[in-house]
mmCIF file of C-alpha atoms in Angstrom:
data_model
loop_
_atom_site.group_PDB
_atom_site.id
_atom_site.type_symbol
_atom_site.label_atom_id
_atom_site.label_comp_id
_atom_site.label_asym_id
_atom_site.label_seq_id
_atom_site.Cartn_x
_atom_site.Cartn_y
_atom_site.Cartn_z
ATOM 1 C CA MET A 15 33.649 -43.371 -55.413
ATOM 2 C CA THR A 16 33.042 -45.589 -58.454
ATOM 3 C CA SER A 17 29.366 -44.603 -58.697
ATOM 4 C CA PHE A 18 30.205 -40.932 -58.329
ATOM 5 C CA LEU A 19 32.904 -41.153 -61.083
ATOM 6 C CA SER A 20 30.585 -43.014 -63.414
ATOM 7 C CA TRP A 21 27.886 -40.397 -62.880
ATOM 8 C CA LEU A 22 30.282 -37.618 -63.883
ATOM 9 C CA ASP A 23 31.812 -39.589 -66.707
ATOM 10 C CA THR A 24 28.781 -40.099 -68.914
ATOM 11 C CA ASP A 25 28.693 -38.687 -72.430
ATOM 12 C CA SER A 26 28.904 -34.898 -71.813
ATOM 13 C CA HIS A 27 26.139 -33.937 -74.254
ATOM 14 C CA GLN A 28 23.716 -36.498 -72.829
ATOM 15 C CA ARG A 29 24.648 -35.450 -69.323
ATOM 16 C CA ASP A 30 23.934 -31.792 -70.102
ATOM 17 C CA GLN A 31 20.539 -32.741 -71.449
ATOM 18 C CA ALA A 32 19.701 -34.848 -68.422
ATOM 19 C CA MET A 33 20.816 -32.074 -66.066
ATOM 20 C CA ALA A 34 18.675 -29.542 -67.917
ATOM 21 C CA VAL A 35 15.637 -31.679 -67.181
ATOM 22 C CA LEU A 36 16.535 -31.866 -63.483
ATOM 23 C CA ASP A 37 17.169 -28.140 -63.424
ATOM 24 C CA ALA A 38 13.585 -27.503 -64.355
ATOM 25 C CA PHE A 39 12.383 -28.768 -60.975
ATOM 26 C CA ARG A 40 14.260 -26.150 -59.015
ATOM 27 C CA ASP A 41 12.086 -23.243 -60.109
ATOM 28 C CA ARG A 42 8.272 -23.299 -60.302
ATOM 29 C CA THR A 43 8.424 -21.132 -63.441
ATOM 30 C CA THR A 44 10.202 -23.921 -65.323
ATOM 31 C CA VAL A 45 8.256 -27.084 -64.413
ATOM 32 C CA ASP A 46 7.043 -28.283 -67.764
ATOM 33 C CA GLU A 47 3.561 -29.745 -67.131
ATOM 34 C CA LEU A 48 2.276 -28.999 -70.626
ATOM 35 C CA GLY A 49 5.420 -29.849 -72.595
ATOM 36 C CA VAL A 50 6.561 -26.442 -73.812
ATOM 37 C CA GLY A 51 10.049 -26.642 -72.320
ATOM 38 C CA SER A 52 11.715 -26.945 -75.710
ATOM 39 C CA ILE A 53 10.247 -23.610 -76.747
ATOM 40 C CA ARG A 54 11.208 -21.947 -73.440
ATOM 41 C CA ASP A 55 14.735 -23.245 -73.736
ATOM 42 C CA ALA A 56 15.135 -22.156 -77.334
ATOM 43 C CA ILE A 57 14.173 -18.576 -76.484
ATOM 44 C CA THR A 58 16.398 -18.606 -73.382
ATOM 45 C CA HIS A 59 19.378 -19.759 -75.464
ATOM 46 C CA GLN A 60 18.904 -16.835 -77.854
ATOM 47 C CA LEU A 61 18.639 -14.237 -75.110
ATOM 48 C CA PHE A 62 20.882 -15.590 -72.370
ATOM 49 C CA PRO A 63 22.997 -18.487 -73.681
ATOM 50 C CA GLY A 64 24.735 -20.622 -71.136
ATOM 51 C CA SER A 65 22.401 -19.587 -68.300
ATOM 52 C CA SER A 66 20.636 -22.066 -66.048
ATOM 53 C CA VAL A 67 18.003 -21.934 -63.310
ATOM 54 C CA LEU A 68 20.616 -23.380 -60.983
ATOM 55 C CA HIS A 69 23.082 -20.478 -61.360
ATOM 56 C CA THR A 70 23.325 -17.994 -58.523
ATOM 57 C CA ARG A 71 26.472 -15.855 -58.545
ATOM 58 C CA ALA A 72 29.012 -14.884 -61.178
ATOM 59 C CA ARG A 73 32.168 -15.870 -59.318
ATOM 60 C CA TYR A 74 31.270 -19.555 -59.495
ATOM 61 C CA LEU A 75 32.324 -19.232 -63.110
ATOM 62 C CA LEU A 76 35.876 -18.794 -61.762
ATOM 63 C CA PHE A 77 35.641 -20.878 -58.583
ATOM 64 C CA ILE A 78 35.005 -24.019 -60.622
ATOM 65 C CA PRO A 79 38.056 -23.836 -62.980
ATOM 66 C CA TRP A 80 40.222 -22.932 -60.007
ATOM 67 C CA LEU A 81 38.984 -26.008 -58.102
ATOM 68 C CA VAL A 82 39.317 -28.277 -61.117
ATOM 69 C CA ALA A 83 42.860 -27.090 -61.653
ATOM 70 C CA ASP A 84 43.718 -27.761 -58.041
ATOM 71 C CA ALA A 85 42.238 -31.259 -58.245
ATOM 72 C CA MET A 86 44.389 -32.073 -61.289
ATOM 73 C CA ALA A 87 47.373 -32.311 -58.975
ATOM 74 C CA ALA A 88 46.003 -35.555 -57.545
ATOM 75 C CA LYS A 89 47.799 -38.874 -58.136
ATOM 76 C CA ASP A 90 45.111 -40.413 -60.341
ATOM 77 C CA ALA A 91 41.633 -39.738 -61.790
ATOM 78 C CA ASP A 92 39.723 -41.206 -58.863
ATOM 79 C CA ALA A 93 41.692 -39.135 -56.407
ATOM 80 C CA ALA A 94 41.134 -36.047 -58.563
ATOM 81 C CA VAL A 95 37.367 -36.528 -58.449
ATOM 82 C CA ALA A 96 37.515 -36.962 -54.665
ATOM 83 C CA GLU A 97 39.718 -33.893 -54.309
ATOM 84 C CA LEU A 98 37.371 -31.809 -56.420
ATOM 85 C CA ARG A 99 34.484 -32.730 -54.157
ATOM 86 C CA ARG A 100 36.558 -31.957 -51.026
ATOM 87 C CA GLY A 101 37.539 -28.641 -52.519
ATOM 88 C CA GLU A 102 33.931 -27.732 -53.258
ATOM 89 C CA VAL A 103 32.871 -28.611 -49.700
ATOM 90 C CA ARG A 104 35.742 -26.481 -48.342
ATOM 91 C CA LEU A 105 34.596 -23.617 -50.548
ATOM 92 C CA ILE A 106 31.038 -23.920 -49.169
ATOM 93 C CA ASP A 107 32.397 -23.706 -45.651
ATOM 94 C CA VAL A 108 34.473 -20.614 -46.391
ATOM 95 C CA LEU A 109 31.647 -18.830 -48.204
ATOM 96 C CA ALA A 110 29.219 -19.707 -45.395
ATOM 97 C CA GLU A 111 31.413 -17.600 -43.075
ATOM 98 C CA SER A 112 31.560 -14.594 -45.446
ATOM 99 C CA ASP A 113 29.495 -11.444 -45.122
ATOM 100 C CA ASP A 114 27.674 -12.034 -48.414
ATOM 101 C CA ARG A 115 25.995 -15.453 -48.464
ATOM 102 C CA GLN A 116 23.268 -14.696 -50.977
ATOM 103 C CA GLY A 117 23.283 -17.343 -53.685
ATOM 104 C CA LEU A 118 25.463 -19.773 -51.675
ATOM 105 C CA ILE A 119 25.013 -23.270 -53.043
ATOM 106 C CA GLY A 120 25.025 -25.982 -50.389
ATOM 107 C CA GLY A 121 24.960 -23.713 -47.351
ATOM 108 C CA GLN A 122 22.635 -26.054 -45.520
ATOM 109 C CA ALA A 123 23.679 -29.468 -46.890
ATOM 110 C CA ARG A 124 27.438 -28.755 -46.762
ATOM 111 C CA ALA A 125 29.256 -32.083 -47.222
ATOM 112 C CA ASP A 126 25.950 -33.870 -47.862
ATOM 113 C CA LEU A 127 25.232 -31.777 -50.985
ATOM 114 C CA ARG A 128 24.487 -34.253 -53.791
ATOM 115 C CA ARG A 129 24.939 -32.004 -56.788
ATOM 116 C CA MET A 130 27.925 -29.741 -56.556
ATOM 117 C CA PRO A 131 28.386 -26.286 -58.150
ATOM 118 C CA SER A 132 30.844 -27.770 -60.681
ATOM 119 C CA ALA A 133 28.029 -29.890 -62.203
ATOM 120 C CA MET A 134 25.660 -26.919 -62.172
ATOM 121 C CA TYR A 135 28.072 -24.574 -63.987
ATOM 122 C CA TRP A 136 29.933 -26.938 -66.259
ATOM 123 C CA ALA A 137 27.815 -26.329 -69.355
ATOM 124 C CA ALA A 138 28.178 -22.575 -68.884
ATOM 125 C CA LEU A 139 31.981 -22.833 -68.594
ATOM 126 C CA ARG A 140 32.052 -24.565 -71.957
ATOM 127 C CA SER A 141 29.537 -22.181 -73.460
ATOM 128 C CA TYR A 142 31.703 -19.172 -72.520
ATOM 129 C CA GLY A 143 35.041 -20.810 -73.459
ATOM 130 C CA ILE A 144 36.310 -20.918 -69.884
ATOM 131 C CA SER A 145 36.563 -24.623 -70.391
ATOM 132 C CA THR A 146 37.653 -25.596 -73.894
ATOM 133 C CA SER A 147 37.077 -29.321 -73.379
ATOM 134 C CA ARG A 148 34.052 -31.234 -74.606
ATOM 135 C CA ALA A 149 34.687 -33.909 -72.021
ATOM 136 C CA SER A 150 32.804 -34.498 -68.821
ATOM 137 C CA ILE A 151 34.311 -33.184 -65.610
ATOM 138 C CA ALA A 152 35.718 -36.646 -64.831
ATOM 139 C CA GLY A 153 37.116 -36.906 -68.344
ATOM 140 C CA LEU A 154 38.806 -33.547 -68.019
ATOM 141 C CA LEU A 155 40.230 -34.438 -64.638
ATOM 142 C CA ARG A 156 41.654 -37.629 -66.103
ATOM 143 C CA ASP A 157 43.337 -35.645 -68.878
ATOM 144 C CA GLY A 158 44.583 -33.124 -66.317
ATOM 145 C CA VAL A 159 46.131 -35.730 -64.047
ATOM 146 C CA ALA A 160 47.920 -37.300 -67.014
ATOM 147 C CA PHE A 161 49.214 -33.867 -68.049
ATOM 148 C CA THR A 162 50.385 -33.105 -64.536
ATOM 149 C CA VAL A 163 52.276 -36.412 -64.349
ATOM 150 C CA GLU A 164 54.010 -35.695 -67.656
ATOM 151 C CA THR A 165 54.967 -32.165 -66.665
ATOM 152 C CA ARG A 166 56.450 -33.452 -63.402
ATOM 153 C CA ARG A 167 58.733 -35.699 -65.413
ATOM 154 C CA ALA A 168 59.783 -32.861 -67.715
ATOM 155 C CA PRO A 169 62.311 -30.274 -66.732
ATOM 156 C CA ARG A 170 60.652 -27.566 -64.624
ATOM 157 C CA GLU A 171 60.266 -24.063 -65.921
ATOM 158 C CA ALA A 172 60.694 -21.117 -63.605
ATOM 159 C CA ASP A 173 57.574 -20.516 -61.534
ATOM 160 C CA GLY A 174 55.768 -17.266 -62.079
ATOM 161 C CA GLU A 175 54.360 -15.092 -59.364
ATOM 162 C CA HIS A 176 51.210 -17.227 -59.262
ATOM 163 C CA GLY A 177 53.082 -20.471 -58.633
ATOM 164 C CA PRO A 178 53.795 -23.346 -60.996
ATOM 165 C CA THR A 179 52.939 -23.179 -64.656
ATOM 166 C CA LEU A 180 49.189 -22.598 -65.083
ATOM 167 C CA LEU A 181 48.732 -24.666 -68.219
ATOM 168 C CA ARG A 182 45.926 -27.145 -67.608
ATOM 169 C CA PRO A 183 44.224 -29.105 -70.420
ATOM 170 C CA GLY A 184 40.723 -27.891 -71.174
ATOM 171 C CA LEU A 185 40.920 -24.778 -68.988
ATOM 172 C CA ASP A 186 41.532 -21.239 -70.170
ATOM 173 C CA PRO A 187 44.851 -20.162 -68.633
ATOM 174 C CA HIS A 188 43.636 -16.570 -68.380
ATOM 175 C CA ALA A 189 41.018 -17.789 -65.879
ATOM 176 C CA LEU A 190 43.648 -19.569 -63.869
ATOM 177 C CA LEU A 191 45.896 -16.528 -63.802
ATOM 178 C CA LEU A 192 43.135 -14.709 -61.916
ATOM 179 C CA ARG A 193 43.300 -17.128 -58.993
ATOM 180 C CA PRO A 194 44.090 -15.083 -55.843
ATOM 181 C CA ARG A 195 47.103 -15.826 -53.671
ATOM 182 C CA ASP A 196 44.849 -16.403 -50.663
ATOM 183 C CA TRP A 197 42.617 -18.884 -52.526
ATOM 184 C CA PRO A 198 40.601 -20.578 -51.204
ATOM 185 C CA GLN A 199 41.039 -19.479 -47.563
ATOM 186 C CA GLU A 200 39.517 -16.030 -48.147
ATOM 187 C CA ALA A 201 36.978 -16.725 -50.897
ATOM 188 C CA SER A 202 33.961 -14.461 -51.332
ATOM 189 C CA PHE A 203 31.429 -13.662 -54.053
ATOM 190 C CA ALA A 204 32.982 -10.212 -54.717
ATOM 191 C CA LEU A 205 34.629 -10.065 -58.130
ATOM 192 C CA THR A 206 37.806 -8.086 -58.599
ATOM 193 C CA PRO A 207 37.912 -5.624 -61.536
ATOM 194 C CA ALA A 208 40.162 -8.037 -63.460
ATOM 195 C CA GLU A 209 37.783 -10.938 -62.860
ATOM 196 C CA ALA A 210 34.762 -8.918 -63.854
ATOM 197 C CA ASP A 211 36.512 -7.783 -67.049
ATOM 198 C CA TYR A 212 37.439 -11.361 -67.858
ATOM 199 C CA LEU A 213 33.916 -12.757 -67.433
ATOM 200 C CA ARG A 214 32.443 -9.841 -69.321
ATOM 201 C CA GLY A 215 34.836 -10.509 -72.165
ATOM 202 C CA ARG A 216 34.179 -14.249 -72.214
ATOM 203 C CA ILE A 217 30.414 -13.866 -72.464
ATOM 204 C CA MET A 218 30.605 -11.043 -75.024
ATOM 205 C CA THR A 219 33.121 -12.940 -77.201
ATOM 206 C CA SER A 220 31.306 -16.244 -77.008
ATOM 207 C CA HIS A 221 27.813 -14.851 -77.669
ATOM 208 C CA PRO A 222 28.287 -11.350 -79.127
ATOM 209 C CA GLU A 223 24.761 -11.059 -80.564
ATOM 210 C CA SER A 224 22.920 -12.144 -77.410
ATOM 211 C CA LEU A 225 21.009 -9.816 -75.091
ATOM 212 C CA TYR A 226 23.344 -11.034 -72.326
ATOM 213 C CA ALA A 227 26.294 -9.512 -74.225
ATOM 214 C CA TRP A 228 24.354 -6.272 -74.854
ATOM 215 C CA PHE A 229 23.714 -5.699 -71.157
ATOM 216 C CA LEU A 230 27.413 -6.270 -70.435
ATOM 217 C CA ARG A 231 28.732 -4.265 -73.369
ATOM 218 C CA GLU A 232 26.509 -1.253 -72.692
ATOM 219 C CA GLU A 233 26.952 -1.569 -68.921
ATOM 220 C CA VAL A 234 23.198 -1.244 -68.503
ATOM 221 C CA ASP A 235 21.732 -1.197 -64.998
ATOM 222 C CA VAL A 236 19.697 -4.358 -64.334
ATOM 223 C CA GLU A 237 18.203 -3.403 -60.994
ATOM 224 C CA THR A 238 15.118 -1.802 -62.500
ATOM 225 C CA ALA A 239 13.356 -4.904 -63.922
ATOM 226 C CA GLU A 240 13.018 -7.683 -61.380
ATOM 227 C CA ARG A 241 10.642 -10.163 -63.033
ATOM 228 C CA PHE A 242 10.776 -9.865 -66.819
ATOM 229 C CA VAL A 243 13.390 -8.527 -69.181
ATOM 230 C CA TRP A 244 10.661 -6.888 -71.369
ATOM 231 C CA GLU A 245 9.840 -4.655 -68.435
ATOM 232 C CA HIS A 246 13.313 -3.114 -68.469
ATOM 233 C CA PRO A 247 13.216 0.682 -69.106
ATOM 234 C CA ARG A 248 15.825 0.337 -71.842
ATOM 235 C CA ALA A 249 13.829 -2.338 -73.724
ATOM 236 C CA GLY A 250 13.291 0.132 -76.535
ATOM 237 C CA ASP A 251 17.061 0.226 -76.987
ATOM 238 C CA PHE A 252 17.578 -3.531 -77.369
ATOM 239 C CA PRO A 253 19.210 -4.547 -80.663
ATOM 240 C CA ALA A 254 16.598 -5.241 -83.278
ATOM 241 C CA ALA A 255 17.199 -9.014 -83.437
ATOM 242 C CA MET A 256 17.052 -9.338 -79.682
ATOM 243 C CA ALA A 257 14.039 -7.051 -79.392
ATOM 244 C CA ARG A 258 12.267 -9.435 -81.723
ATOM 245 C CA TRP A 259 13.097 -12.389 -79.530
ATOM 246 C CA VAL A 260 12.073 -10.506 -76.408
ATOM 247 C CA GLU A 261 8.671 -9.643 -77.899
ATOM 248 C CA HIS A 262 8.049 -13.230 -79.026
ATOM 249 C CA GLY A 263 9.169 -14.458 -75.608
ATOM 250 C CA ARG A 264 6.828 -12.066 -73.854
ATOM 251 C CA ALA A 265 3.902 -13.110 -76.009
ATOM 252 C CA PHE A 266 4.538 -16.789 -75.582
ATOM 253 C CA SER A 267 4.966 -16.311 -71.844
ATOM 254 C CA VAL A 268 1.574 -14.583 -71.652
ATOM 255 C CA LEU A 269 -0.057 -17.260 -73.826
ATOM 256 C CA ASN A 270 1.397 -20.122 -71.827
ATOM 257 C CA ARG A 271 0.307 -18.521 -68.541
ATOM 258 C CA GLY A 272 -3.323 -18.979 -69.572
ATOM 259 C CA ALA A 273 -2.836 -22.634 -70.387
ATOM 260 C CA ALA A 274 -1.225 -23.225 -67.000
ATOM 261 C CA LEU A 275 -4.049 -21.487 -65.208
ATOM 262 C CA LEU A 276 -6.734 -23.484 -66.962
ATOM 263 C CA TYR A 277 -4.828 -26.720 -66.188
ATOM 264 C CA ASN A 278 -4.695 -25.845 -62.495
ATOM 265 C CA LEU A 279 -8.352 -24.812 -62.524
ATOM 266 C CA GLN A 280 -9.294 -28.217 -63.889
ATOM 267 C CA LEU A 281 -7.170 -29.912 -61.240
ATOM 268 C CA ALA A 282 -8.803 -27.871 -58.479
ATOM 269 C CA GLU A 283 -12.261 -28.752 -59.755
ATOM 270 C CA ALA A 284 -11.334 -32.468 -60.003
ATOM 271 C CA SER A 285 -10.044 -32.251 -56.450
ATOM 272 C CA GLU A 286 -13.279 -30.538 -55.295
ATOM 273 C CA ASP A 287 -11.144 -27.783 -53.822
ATOM 274 C CA ALA A 288 -13.553 -24.874 -53.715
ATOM 275 C CA GLU A 289 -11.054 -22.273 -52.531
ATOM 276 C CA ARG A 290 -8.539 -22.997 -55.271
ATOM 277 C CA THR A 291 -11.277 -23.306 -57.877
ATOM 278 C CA GLU A 292 -12.512 -19.808 -57.041
ATOM 279 C CA ARG A 293 -8.975 -18.427 -57.091
ATOM 280 C CA TYR A 294 -7.990 -19.956 -60.428
ATOM 281 C CA ARG A 295 -11.235 -18.821 -62.041
ATOM 282 C CA ALA A 296 -10.513 -15.291 -60.899
ATOM 283 C CA ASP A 297 -6.918 -15.518 -62.117
ATOM 284 C CA LEU A 298 -8.059 -16.743 -65.524
ATOM 285 C CA LEU A 299 -10.525 -13.898 -65.869
ATOM 286 C CA GLU A 300 -7.762 -11.418 -65.017
ATOM 287 C CA TRP A 301 -5.455 -13.121 -67.507
ATOM 288 C CA ARG A 302 -8.139 -12.951 -70.197
ATOM 289 C CA ALA A 303 -8.361 -9.172 -69.661
ATOM 290 C CA THR A 304 -4.558 -8.915 -69.985
ATOM 291 C CA VAL A 305 -4.605 -10.838 -73.254
ATOM 292 C CA ASP A 306 -7.192 -8.472 -74.668
ATOM 293 C CA GLY A 307 -5.276 -5.393 -73.518
ATOM 294 C CA PRO A 308 -2.294 -3.519 -74.999
ATOM 295 C CA ASP A 309 0.217 -5.966 -73.402
ATOM 296 C CA GLY A 310 -1.588 -9.006 -74.719
ATOM 297 C CA LEU A 311 -1.403 -10.933 -77.957
ATOM 298 C CA ARG A 312 -3.127 -8.682 -80.480
ATOM 299 C CA ASN A 313 -0.161 -8.393 -82.883
ATOM 300 C CA TRP A 314 1.485 -11.750 -82.216
ATOM 301 C CA SER A 315 1.826 -14.192 -85.098
ATOM 302 C CA PRO A 316 2.593 -17.858 -84.259
ATOM 303 C CA ASP A 317 3.575 -18.420 -87.910
ATOM 304 C CA ILE A 318 6.374 -15.885 -87.651
ATOM 305 C CA PHE A 319 7.307 -17.308 -84.284
ATOM 306 C CA TRP A 320 7.749 -20.836 -85.679
ATOM 307 C CA GLN A 321 9.798 -19.444 -88.595
ATOM 308 C CA LEU A 322 12.113 -17.684 -86.103
ATOM 309 C CA LEU A 323 12.549 -20.798 -84.025
ATOM 310 C CA ALA A 324 13.187 -22.929 -87.089
ATOM 311 C CA GLY A 325 16.047 -20.647 -88.015
ATOM 312 C CA THR A 326 17.819 -21.528 -84.795
ATOM 313 C CA GLY A 327 17.748 -25.244 -85.359
ATOM 314 C CA ALA A 328 15.628 -25.741 -82.234
ATOM 315 C CA ARG A 329 13.874 -29.101 -82.195
ATOM 316 C CA ILE A 330 10.227 -28.416 -81.411
ATOM 317 C CA SER A 331 8.010 -31.456 -81.875
ATOM 318 C CA ARG A 332 4.989 -31.326 -84.186
ATOM 319 C CA PRO A 333 2.569 -32.186 -81.328
ATOM 320 C CA THR A 334 3.949 -29.245 -79.343
ATOM 321 C CA CYS A 335 3.485 -26.844 -82.274
ATOM 322 C CA THR A 336 -0.022 -28.144 -82.798
ATOM 323 C CA PHE A 337 -0.917 -27.678 -79.116
ATOM 324 C CA VAL A 338 0.389 -24.100 -79.100
ATOM 325 C CA ASP A 339 -1.363 -23.252 -82.384
ATOM 326 C CA ARG A 340 -4.689 -24.690 -81.164
ATOM 327 C CA TRP A 341 -4.440 -22.919 -77.785
ATOM 328 C CA HIS A 342 -3.584 -19.646 -79.508
ATOM 329 C CA GLY A 343 -6.511 -20.104 -81.873
ATOM 330 C CA LEU A 344 -8.951 -20.541 -79.008
ATOM 331 C CA VAL A 345 -7.536 -17.497 -77.196
ATOM 332 C CA ALA A 346 -7.507 -15.312 -80.334
ATOM 333 C CA SER A 347 -11.139 -16.300 -81.105
ATOM 334 C CA GLY A 348 -12.291 -14.295 -78.098
ATOM 335 C CA SER A 349 -13.364 -17.404 -76.179
ATOM 336 C CA GLY A 350 -13.992 -16.843 -72.489
ATOM 337 C CA ILE A 351 -11.649 -19.815 -71.940
ATOM 338 C CA VAL A 352 -12.733 -20.432 -68.311
ATOM 339 C CA ASP A 353 -15.712 -22.643 -69.254
ATOM 340 C CA ASP A 354 -14.806 -23.296 -72.895
ATOM 341 C CA VAL A 355 -15.276 -27.021 -73.525
ATOM 342 C CA ALA A 356 -12.797 -27.120 -76.452
ATOM 343 C CA ALA A 357 -10.127 -25.348 -74.354
ATOM 344 C CA ARG A 358 -10.622 -27.769 -71.459
ATOM 345 C CA GLU A 359 -10.456 -30.780 -73.764
ATOM 346 C CA LEU A 360 -7.289 -29.450 -75.345
ATOM 347 C CA ILE A 361 -5.546 -29.105 -71.961
ATOM 348 C CA ALA A 362 -6.728 -32.559 -70.847
ATOM 349 C CA HIS A 363 -5.608 -34.183 -74.083
ATOM 350 C CA ARG A 364 -2.214 -32.511 -73.931
ATOM 351 C CA GLU A 365 -1.626 -33.837 -70.428
ATOM 352 C CA ARG A 366 -2.688 -37.375 -71.437
ATOM 353 C CA SER A 367 -0.417 -37.301 -74.484
ATOM 354 C CA LEU A 368 2.549 -36.353 -72.317
ATOM 355 C CA LYS A 369 1.970 -38.480 -69.217
ATOM 356 C CA GLY A 370 -0.299 -41.285 -70.378
ATOM 357 C CA PRO A 371 -1.949 -43.087 -67.420
ATOM 358 C CA ARG A 372 -0.031 -40.851 -64.991
ATOM 359 C CA ALA A 373 -1.975 -37.777 -66.096
ATOM 360 C CA ARG A 374 -3.568 -36.133 -63.037
ATOM 361 C CA LEU A 375 -6.861 -35.431 -64.804
ATOM 362 C CA VAL A 376 -7.462 -39.136 -65.318
ATOM 363 C CA ASN A 377 -5.469 -40.727 -62.458
ATOM 364 C CA PRO A 378 -6.906 -40.266 -58.954
ATOM 365 C CA SER A 379 -3.632 -41.221 -57.287
ATOM 366 C CA ALA A 380 -1.669 -38.690 -59.345
ATOM 367 C CA LEU A 381 -4.373 -36.088 -58.606
ATOM 368 C CA ASN A 382 -4.077 -36.731 -54.868
ATOM 369 C CA ALA A 383 -0.351 -35.981 -55.098
ATOM 370 C CA TRP A 384 -1.025 -32.562 -56.691
ATOM 371 C CA SER A 385 0.484 -29.775 -54.618
ATOM 372 C CA GLY A 386 -2.299 -27.301 -55.509
ATOM 373 C CA ALA A 387 -0.155 -25.285 -57.889
ATOM 374 C CA SER A 388 1.627 -26.716 -60.950
ATOM 375 C CA ALA A 389 3.856 -24.627 -63.281
ATOM 376 C CA LEU A 390 2.024 -21.409 -62.441
ATOM 377 C CA GLY A 391 5.012 -19.114 -62.667
ATOM 378 C CA GLN A 392 5.112 -17.086 -65.863
ATOM 379 C CA LEU A 393 8.046 -17.899 -68.132
ATOM 380 C CA GLN A 394 11.010 -15.611 -67.443
ATOM 381 C CA TYR A 395 13.720 -17.226 -69.594
ATOM 382 C CA ASN A 396 16.214 -17.120 -66.723
ATOM 383 C CA TRP A 397 16.123 -13.303 -66.494
ATOM 384 C CA PRO A 398 16.224 -13.158 -62.673
ATOM 385 C CA ILE A 399 19.294 -15.452 -62.673
ATOM 386 C CA VAL A 400 21.080 -13.551 -65.433
ATOM 387 C CA ARG A 401 20.217 -10.289 -63.751
ATOM 388 C CA ARG A 402 22.081 -11.386 -60.639
ATOM 389 C CA ILE A 403 25.146 -12.492 -62.690
ATOM 390 C CA ILE A 404 25.229 -9.210 -64.626
ATOM 391 C CA ALA A 405 24.888 -7.230 -61.384
ATOM 392 C CA ASP A 406 27.873 -9.066 -59.905
ATOM 393 C CA ILE A 407 29.982 -8.324 -62.974
ATOM 394 C CA HIS A 408 28.945 -4.636 -63.003
ATOM 395 C CA THR A 409 29.711 -4.345 -59.294
ATOM 396 C CA GLY A 410 33.080 -5.960 -59.672
ATOM 397 C CA ALA A 411 34.040 -3.686 -62.565
ATOM 398 C CA ARG A 412 33.372 -0.651 -60.368
ATOM 399 C CA VAL A 413 35.540 -1.760 -57.452
ATOM 400 C CA GLU A 414 38.455 0.563 -56.840
ATOM 401 C CA THR A 415 41.763 -1.309 -56.783
ATOM 402 C CA VAL A 416 43.690 -0.728 -53.548
ATOM 403 C CA VAL A 417 47.385 -0.294 -54.215
#
């Protein structure tokens, strides 16, 4: 219990940063082999703030505060942490028996799940104002237990229809008021209209200028663009500021795809893997044709891109900017890339600068551990995840209330 509590009770900002690094390994589009994650994350924050590759369904944004509030009734902080974990395991069991299990976290691991949904969603709860605390989960539970003890000593107020007073430190009482009477015995991923309206309002209020808010405010269908937000049929209607970010995000995604392909080609060659070598050469030639086409990089300016990023306060290292500029320069020069010596040296140098002696292109042991495909997925800036969350909210808002 002590180790679990200490893990949760680290400095919340540092914890969020550490978790963001771990998140990257969940999705092959986010593994950061060439060190561009800071750029990817900065764009994602502008478009879809609070989102994470670990998110699955919208109702977790309510499940977590409900579970945390329940755990605050424990006798002390350690007991509250234990109760939160038990509550999350119970929730997994209930959801596993529901009709809709898509996006269920921990369905296989159950009680053995190491990282619970509360840890995955905590940063989002704070980003959207559902949690108003800057503390870690354990810190908030400690505050909540102390608050509960004090309120038990004070004269009791009349209970409302939802039970005892719903004031809990660091949690939005409006979220707690939405807790169903049958919670958690009948939990499902289906949002009620009131829940959908609440989540919609929280995201729109917290990040009104984001593309996330625009999709919710305009009630735009998200089922028509599965892979990339720039493929959405309403892309021409995006607010000007967001349209600018989307276009820069698209261009950088295309640019980075080529670097990832060349990196994997070099690994395949070093591994003497003829099949993968042939495949990556073909993929690079196809990518080169895309870059030269209307959906390529003809009108993209890295200088404007850096200015835009600088305006957000994003911390992009000088070596990262230099790598991107040099890679773009080679691509824009019309180089064939596949056999370009300068391009290959740039990729190899970038890997060495990031990994040192662990770089696969210089370390046979690291090369032998290569899976055959590293960071090949094109950057999506969490669009598939956000698309699912938005769809949940839209669906919940359309549910007819049964009287």
